[in-house]
Structures are given as C-alpha cells and as structure tokens.
Amino acid sequence: MSIRALWIITHEKGQSGTVRFSKRYPTVERRAKCLAGRQYVAVPEDCGILHPLLTELGLTDPDKPFVVSRDDCARPQRSPALQLHLEARDGGALWPVLAIVQGGLILACLPLVEAPPEPRPPLPSLASVSQGLSLLTGLQSFLCGAGGKPEGDALASRLALLPSVLLQVCPLGTPLDTPQAGAWPATAAPARRDQKQPAWKAGLHRGRAVVNVALSEMVRSMQYGSRSRQDLWDVYGSVTCKCEVEGVLPNVTVTLSLPPNGSPLQDILVHPCVTSLDASILTATSVDESDGSTYSGPYKFPFSPPLEPFRLCSYTSQVPVPPILGSYQLKEEEGQQLRVTVSLKLHESVRNSFEYCEAHLPFFNRGQLGNVDVKVSSGQLEVSREKGLLVWVLGQKFPRSREVSLGGTVSFSGQSSGPTDPLCTGLTAYIKLYFRVPDLTLSGCSVDQHSVQVYSTAKARNTTSRELVSAEYYIWNSTGDAPVSSGMML
C-alpha cells in the first residue's frame, strides 16, 4: 500500500500544461521492479508523463477528438484507474494511474500494485488504489483551499509547503494520513533553503519546545556468600531523550556530570544523531585496566534530535559495592522441611527511599508448598503456593539499621508437583531482588536541567530524571552449589 510517484500539474485551455510538482519514491520503485520482473515499466521523467496523461484525460489535441489508444471500443474502461501508453517505450504502459481534475489543476499518482502484472487484479482488491485516491482528495482540498479553486498566489505558497506536508502524511511513499484544507499552513512551515530536511525526519514540530532527558541505571549482581566464590556485580546505564523542538535540524546539547570521587564512565555508545564527540570519551573500556588518565567528564553530547524518543547514549560503570548485600542459607530438615534464613543490608551510600523493593524466594523441583512458618523483621510476606514462591515485600524503606531478616521453616506436600527448574536441584537455590530507587544512580551520574542547552527560536522547557533499577539481581544459597562466572558479567 505505497505510492510510486506523484504529480501536480496545471493546465489551461490551448496550452500544453506544466508539471508544478513531482515526487518519486525510489524504495517503492525498487519493490515495483522486483514484483513486475521482465514486465516492469519504469516511471518516466516529467516530460514523458505529461503528454500521455493529458491525452488520456482528453485535454490535448482538440482537433483529434478520437484517439485510438484511448477511445477504441475494444479497450475496457477501468476508471478511475488510467492506463498511460508511454512514448518511445516499445508499447510499455503505466497502470493504474489515478487522476483528479479540478479546474486547471490535475493531481495524479501511481500506486504500487503488489501483484503480478498479468492478469491484472480487479481494482476493488487493490488497497493501494483506495489509499491513493484518498491521498489525492486530501491534497486537492489542501491545495485548493476552502473556496475549492486553485488561486495563483495561494497555490504557489501551498506548493512550497507540499514537501513538508508529504513528509508527514506520506513518508517514504506510504500514506499515513490525509491533509486537510487550512490545517497545514499553521503547522508545517517550509524548510529553510540552507537546510534540507532529512528523509528520516518525517515532519517538523511546531509549538512549545520541550526537552525531556531520562537517565536510567541498571545494576546486576551475583552474590554467593562464600569465601571460595567471588561476588560479582556491574552497572550499566542509558540516557533516553524526547525532544520537541522547532526547526529542521535543531541543536541540543546534553551534559552528563559525575561527582568528584565518581568512577569514570566506560564503554560509551552514542546515537548516530550525535554530531560531534571528544575522542577521549570513547577510549575508556571495561576490558582494559583504567588508570588516572581516564576521562572523567563532564560528558557533552551535541546532537540534532529526531521527533520520536531515542536512546542518546549507553555506558557502563565500575562501583565498589552493590547497593544491597545479602546472605541466604537453606538447609534440609526432617519430613520434607527446609530451614530458611535470609539477611539483607542496604549500603550506606544508597538513599533509603524505594519506589518498590521485593525479594522473591522460589522453591523448585519439590512438592507444592504446604506449611509456611516464616517471620520477617520488616515488611510483609506473601505466599503463592501454586508457584512455589515466597514474596517478601520490603516496601519503600529499610528500617533505621538498614538491615532486615527473614527466618523460619517451609514444608512441602507430595500430593501435587510444584515448579521445576533443571538448574536449581537439591540445595541449589536463590533469592531474586526487584527494586527501583528514584532520583539515584550508583555511579553518581546526573543530568542537570540547567546544563541542557537548546539552540532554537523558542525557549525550551527542560525536564530531567534519573533512577536505579535492579536487573538479574541474585543471592545464591551459601550452603548449596551455585553457578559461578569466571569473569565480568557484561
């Protein structure tokens, strides 16, 4: 359901006609060539399309009221889809060319037929034909205005706006919307002559300028509670932007800052829209040992944003300790009973203010949960017997001591089986933590809203946020076997 080409033509009686605007979509044309194979007929230049179209519409050669290629009774009429016999094309023809005539204005387009050329499919089965007619009707309303007549000066100004309109309603040849009369002149200003609008930017923003920058850090951890096994953790972050700024290629600069004792960012990857970047920012990697010469900021990212939200950059960081340290002990007792002991401690560097914090204790390859006699020092415990799962809801704050504990016994019923897992057999078990801390990053990285610079005609309202979120945060049973990684988790 795409358009191969589009033409806007003006024609007066006694004149040959003029192509005022034309648009071709090479990506759609390539698809048309693959579909048609040897029967492919290329879209000609404007001079090659003008005369066949006017002839088919009966707007040329007034001294020849009968044209064989058009008026022969043996030729079936397939209105509103015209067949144009091209000159010097060895009998080649374009079909189906859709055309709308209003006064001296002709709007025509060539939809893509996603079917073999022969036999020709019935018009009602071609969705691209109805979409093409809808597009032409919308363009007719846009170009002719409320009066329904294409006035000279008004038509010229609207034709100047047409490239911007088509980028929004028909990007890359696929109709998405229908332009309306009077709706676009206020919202789609023509691009500056010294700035060509890129094809990937479908439209321009008009209105209040707003820039939103969100920084999110994820922390992963593998804690074993054993001297023979080294605990592992890593931090990786990303900066997501949503920029609603006027202009074809507006300039925005976002600066990431670290505290004086912060660990430098590493493994930085940036979005292609970033226009320039200090080479030293990209040299630090987590593979090489960092030294005192590592670049530690501030990290400036100048870019020309697309309209949709996008990830500006991603990075990793090395932090000395994980945010929550834990210990998990699971021991078997008589009568299919397990003794469970858990302790968690929130590190002093982490703000004691969570949006949520939960610890999930799954029990695999055993019967269904039976009697659960477990006490918690803080929060509340929820039991899901069908899933063989204990959910320890810690809430939004740890107690003043920053330490919490869970202890008790769990028994199982042999009447029905519980969840299974090929890895967690015997005493191989884990706790998985889920938490989110707003307005915090472990690396200390932040974006000050006053450091966001927007070079635009209108003053932008800048908003920034940051968060720390858990990802694959495991605490393994120290009395059982557990998978051990030999290196970094990333």
mmCIF file of C-alpha atoms in Angstrom, residues 74-272:
data_model
loop_
_atom_site.group_PDB
_atom_site.id
_atom_site.type_symbol
_atom_site.label_atom_id
_atom_site.label_comp_id
_atom_site.label_asym_id
_atom_site.label_seq_id
_atom_site.Cartn_x
_atom_site.Cartn_y
_atom_site.Cartn_z
ATOM 1 C CA ALA A 74 -12.322 -2.784 -27.773
ATOM 2 C CA ARG A 75 -10.484 -1.237 -24.830
ATOM 3 C CA PRO A 76 -12.193 -1.833 -21.460
ATOM 4 C CA GLN A 77 -12.722 1.208 -19.286
ATOM 5 C CA ARG A 78 -11.209 0.896 -15.814
ATOM 6 C CA SER A 79 -11.989 4.339 -14.398
ATOM 7 C CA PRO A 80 -10.712 5.844 -12.146
ATOM 8 C CA ALA A 81 -7.516 3.926 -12.931
ATOM 9 C CA LEU A 82 -5.987 5.177 -16.189
ATOM 10 C CA GLN A 83 -3.557 3.347 -18.430
ATOM 11 C CA LEU A 84 -0.880 5.588 -19.915
ATOM 12 C CA HIS A 85 0.817 4.434 -23.122
ATOM 13 C CA LEU A 86 4.308 5.873 -22.925
ATOM 14 C CA GLU A 87 6.098 7.229 -25.961
ATOM 15 C CA ALA A 88 9.337 5.519 -27.079
ATOM 16 C CA ARG A 89 8.743 2.683 -24.615
ATOM 17 C CA ASP A 90 8.038 -0.134 -27.106
ATOM 18 C CA GLY A 91 4.415 -0.284 -26.133
ATOM 19 C CA GLY A 92 5.043 -0.009 -22.400
ATOM 20 C CA ALA A 93 2.194 1.280 -20.275
ATOM 21 C CA LEU A 94 1.741 2.514 -16.711
ATOM 22 C CA TRP A 95 -1.248 1.221 -14.780
ATOM 23 C CA PRO A 96 -3.105 2.189 -12.623
ATOM 24 C CA VAL A 97 -2.542 5.955 -12.803
ATOM 25 C CA LEU A 98 -5.073 7.777 -10.625
ATOM 26 C CA ALA A 99 -6.031 11.341 -11.568
ATOM 27 C CA ILE A 100 -8.317 14.063 -10.230
ATOM 28 C CA VAL A 101 -9.092 17.132 -12.349
ATOM 29 C CA GLN A 102 -10.448 20.340 -10.836
ATOM 30 C CA GLY A 103 -10.435 23.437 -12.991
ATOM 31 C CA GLY A 104 -6.936 23.867 -14.302
ATOM 32 C CA LEU A 105 -5.380 21.639 -11.636
ATOM 33 C CA ILE A 106 -4.563 17.957 -12.182
ATOM 34 C CA LEU A 107 -3.457 15.690 -9.342
ATOM 35 C CA ALA A 108 -2.137 12.261 -10.308
ATOM 36 C CA CYS A 109 -0.325 9.401 -8.638
ATOM 37 C CA LEU A 110 0.861 5.895 -9.483
ATOM 38 C CA PRO A 111 0.124 3.353 -6.710
ATOM 39 C CA LEU A 112 2.196 0.230 -6.215
ATOM 40 C CA VAL A 113 0.363 -2.928 -7.298
ATOM 41 C CA GLU A 114 1.589 -5.745 -5.058
ATOM 42 C CA ALA A 115 0.645 -8.460 -7.557
ATOM 43 C CA PRO A 116 1.960 -9.793 -10.882
ATOM 44 C CA PRO A 117 1.164 -7.513 -13.869
ATOM 45 C CA GLU A 118 -0.741 -10.237 -15.728
ATOM 46 C CA PRO A 119 -3.533 -10.973 -15.311
ATOM 47 C CA ARG A 120 -4.456 -7.621 -13.892
ATOM 48 C CA PRO A 121 -6.103 -7.874 -10.487
ATOM 49 C CA PRO A 122 -9.573 -6.312 -10.030
ATOM 50 C CA LEU A 123 -9.473 -2.729 -8.792
ATOM 51 C CA PRO A 124 -11.616 -3.345 -5.673
ATOM 52 C CA SER A 125 -8.971 -5.776 -4.429
ATOM 53 C CA LEU A 126 -6.176 -3.152 -4.556
ATOM 54 C CA ALA A 127 -5.948 -1.301 -1.249
ATOM 55 C CA SER A 128 -3.288 0.998 -2.709
ATOM 56 C CA VAL A 129 -5.839 2.395 -5.197
ATOM 57 C CA SER A 130 -8.254 3.489 -2.479
ATOM 58 C CA GLN A 131 -5.374 4.886 -0.442
ATOM 59 C CA GLY A 132 -4.068 6.756 -3.482
ATOM 60 C CA LEU A 133 -7.484 8.290 -4.168
ATOM 61 C CA SER A 134 -7.794 9.308 -0.519
ATOM 62 C CA LEU A 135 -4.370 10.945 -0.677
ATOM 63 C CA LEU A 136 -5.226 12.838 -3.879
ATOM 64 C CA THR A 137 -8.541 14.004 -2.416
ATOM 65 C CA GLY A 138 -6.749 15.328 0.665
ATOM 66 C CA LEU A 139 -4.110 17.078 -1.436
ATOM 67 C CA GLN A 140 -6.857 18.598 -3.590
ATOM 68 C CA SER A 141 -8.547 20.018 -0.505
ATOM 69 C CA PHE A 142 -5.209 21.302 0.788
ATOM 70 C CA LEU A 143 -4.127 22.966 -2.478
ATOM 71 C CA CYS A 144 -7.488 24.453 -3.450
ATOM 72 C CA GLY A 145 -8.441 25.716 -0.004
ATOM 73 C CA ALA A 146 -11.933 26.423 1.297
ATOM 74 C CA GLY A 147 -13.055 28.085 -1.949
ATOM 75 C CA GLY A 148 -12.428 24.969 -3.991
ATOM 76 C CA LYS A 149 -10.477 26.849 -6.672
ATOM 77 C CA PRO A 150 -6.688 26.877 -7.135
ATOM 78 C CA GLU A 151 -5.785 30.557 -6.883
ATOM 79 C CA GLY A 152 -2.415 31.632 -8.282
ATOM 80 C CA ASP A 153 -0.569 33.082 -5.266
ATOM 81 C CA ALA A 154 -2.261 30.766 -2.763
ATOM 82 C CA LEU A 155 -1.465 27.740 -4.930
ATOM 83 C CA ALA A 156 2.213 28.730 -5.153
ATOM 84 C CA SER A 157 2.515 29.126 -1.370
ATOM 85 C CA ARG A 158 0.811 25.783 -0.739
ATOM 86 C CA LEU A 159 3.032 24.048 -3.289
ATOM 87 C CA ALA A 160 6.013 25.387 -1.346
ATOM 88 C CA LEU A 161 4.610 23.700 1.768
ATOM 89 C CA LEU A 162 3.931 20.420 -0.030
ATOM 90 C CA PRO A 163 7.326 18.736 0.639
ATOM 91 C CA SER A 164 6.867 19.224 4.389
ATOM 92 C CA VAL A 165 3.260 18.023 4.211
ATOM 93 C CA LEU A 166 4.215 14.856 2.309
ATOM 94 C CA LEU A 167 6.947 14.065 4.824
ATOM 95 C CA GLN A 168 4.230 13.850 7.453
ATOM 96 C CA VAL A 169 1.295 12.298 5.587
ATOM 97 C CA CYS A 170 3.238 10.060 3.155
ATOM 98 C CA PRO A 171 6.768 9.370 4.418
ATOM 99 C CA LEU A 172 8.811 7.139 2.108
ATOM 100 C CA GLY A 173 5.777 6.609 -0.126
ATOM 101 C CA THR A 174 3.410 5.108 2.449
ATOM 102 C CA PRO A 175 0.248 7.187 3.084
ATOM 103 C CA LEU A 176 -0.360 7.577 6.806
ATOM 104 C CA ASP A 177 -2.784 10.481 6.951
ATOM 105 C CA THR A 178 -4.875 12.764 4.766
ATOM 106 C CA PRO A 179 -4.070 16.500 4.614
ATOM 107 C CA GLN A 180 -6.998 18.839 5.160
ATOM 108 C CA ALA A 181 -7.730 22.334 3.939
ATOM 109 C CA GLY A 182 -6.430 25.008 6.272
ATOM 110 C CA ALA A 183 -4.846 22.518 8.666
ATOM 111 C CA TRP A 184 -1.266 22.568 7.481
ATOM 112 C CA PRO A 185 -0.187 26.141 6.772
ATOM 113 C CA ALA A 186 -0.037 26.875 10.507
ATOM 114 C CA THR A 187 1.813 23.722 11.471
ATOM 115 C CA ALA A 188 4.152 22.921 8.613
ATOM 116 C CA ALA A 189 6.358 25.824 7.671
ATOM 117 C CA PRO A 190 8.618 25.344 4.637
ATOM 118 C CA ALA A 191 12.181 24.365 5.412
ATOM 119 C CA ARG A 192 14.913 26.965 5.287
ATOM 120 C CA ARG A 193 16.649 26.983 1.935
ATOM 121 C CA ASP A 194 20.046 26.385 3.562
ATOM 122 C CA GLN A 195 18.782 23.340 5.460
ATOM 123 C CA LYS A 196 17.468 20.299 3.644
ATOM 124 C CA GLN A 197 15.086 18.220 5.712
ATOM 125 C CA PRO A 198 16.403 14.655 6.053
ATOM 126 C CA ALA A 199 14.219 11.756 4.942
ATOM 127 C CA TRP A 200 14.373 10.116 8.383
ATOM 128 C CA LYS A 201 12.689 13.138 9.984
ATOM 129 C CA ALA A 202 9.041 12.851 8.918
ATOM 130 C CA GLY A 203 7.726 16.322 9.704
ATOM 131 C CA LEU A 204 8.530 19.331 11.838
ATOM 132 C CA HIS A 205 7.477 20.195 15.352
ATOM 133 C CA ARG A 206 5.563 23.425 15.871
ATOM 134 C CA GLY A 207 4.528 24.558 19.313
ATOM 135 C CA ARG A 208 6.003 24.727 22.776
ATOM 136 C CA ALA A 209 9.578 23.465 22.942
ATOM 137 C CA VAL A 210 10.090 20.666 25.489
ATOM 138 C CA VAL A 211 13.190 18.520 26.081
ATOM 139 C CA ASN A 212 12.944 15.513 28.396
ATOM 140 C CA VAL A 213 16.082 13.635 29.434
ATOM 141 C CA ALA A 214 15.778 10.403 31.456
ATOM 142 C CA LEU A 215 18.829 8.622 32.882
ATOM 143 C CA SER A 216 18.348 5.009 33.949
ATOM 144 C CA GLU A 217 20.997 2.784 35.559
ATOM 145 C CA MET A 218 20.618 -0.985 35.890
ATOM 146 C CA VAL A 219 22.558 -2.994 38.452
ATOM 147 C CA ARG A 220 23.180 -6.744 38.219
ATOM 148 C CA SER A 221 24.638 -8.902 40.941
ATOM 149 C CA MET A 222 25.639 -12.491 41.706
ATOM 150 C CA GLN A 223 26.254 -12.962 45.447
ATOM 151 C CA TYR A 224 27.362 -16.355 46.772
ATOM 152 C CA GLY A 225 28.153 -15.787 50.475
ATOM 153 C CA SER A 226 31.283 -17.928 50.242
ATOM 154 C CA ARG A 227 34.976 -17.120 50.547
ATOM 155 C CA SER A 228 35.790 -19.520 47.723
ATOM 156 C CA ARG A 229 33.483 -17.740 45.298
ATOM 157 C CA GLN A 230 33.893 -14.117 44.361
ATOM 158 C CA ASP A 231 30.748 -11.986 44.297
ATOM 159 C CA LEU A 232 30.123 -10.160 41.023
ATOM 160 C CA TRP A 233 28.187 -7.020 40.131
ATOM 161 C CA ASP A 234 28.117 -4.463 37.365
ATOM 162 C CA VAL A 235 26.294 -1.286 36.444
ATOM 163 C CA TYR A 236 25.167 -0.124 33.024
ATOM 164 C CA GLY A 237 23.158 2.963 32.192
ATOM 165 C CA SER A 238 21.347 4.655 29.323
ATOM 166 C CA VAL A 239 20.136 8.183 28.580
ATOM 167 C CA THR A 240 16.805 8.475 26.749
ATOM 168 C CA CYS A 241 15.649 11.752 25.201
ATOM 169 C CA LYS A 242 12.377 13.104 23.844
ATOM 170 C CA CYS A 243 12.915 16.450 22.102
ATOM 171 C CA GLU A 244 10.038 18.549 20.776
ATOM 172 C CA VAL A 245 11.966 21.459 19.263
ATOM 173 C CA GLU A 246 11.197 23.666 16.279
ATOM 174 C CA GLY A 247 13.449 23.698 13.227
ATOM 175 C CA VAL A 248 14.675 21.342 10.537
ATOM 176 C CA LEU A 249 17.901 20.383 12.326
ATOM 177 C CA PRO A 250 17.827 21.997 15.786
ATOM 178 C CA ASN A 251 20.880 21.731 18.006
ATOM 179 C CA VAL A 252 20.627 20.308 21.521
ATOM 180 C CA THR A 253 23.455 19.579 23.976
ATOM 181 C CA VAL A 254 23.068 17.259 26.970
ATOM 182 C CA THR A 255 25.843 17.132 29.592
ATOM 183 C CA LEU A 256 26.410 14.217 31.979
ATOM 184 C CA SER A 257 28.244 15.039 35.210
ATOM 185 C CA LEU A 258 29.964 12.905 37.852
ATOM 186 C CA PRO A 259 30.744 13.700 41.491
ATOM 187 C CA PRO A 260 34.400 14.497 42.340
ATOM 188 C CA ASN A 261 35.060 10.929 43.542
ATOM 189 C CA GLY A 262 32.896 9.261 40.884
ATOM 190 C CA SER A 263 34.155 6.383 38.771
ATOM 191 C CA PRO A 264 34.611 7.353 35.075
ATOM 192 C CA LEU A 265 32.045 6.113 32.586
ATOM 193 C CA GLN A 266 33.179 3.346 30.251
ATOM 194 C CA ASP A 267 32.076 1.546 27.077
ATOM 195 C CA ILE A 268 30.154 4.611 25.880
ATOM 196 C CA LEU A 269 27.994 4.144 22.767
ATOM 197 C CA VAL A 270 26.148 7.085 21.188
ATOM 198 C CA HIS A 271 23.197 7.520 18.827
ATOM 199 C CA PRO A 272 24.022 8.396 15.177
#
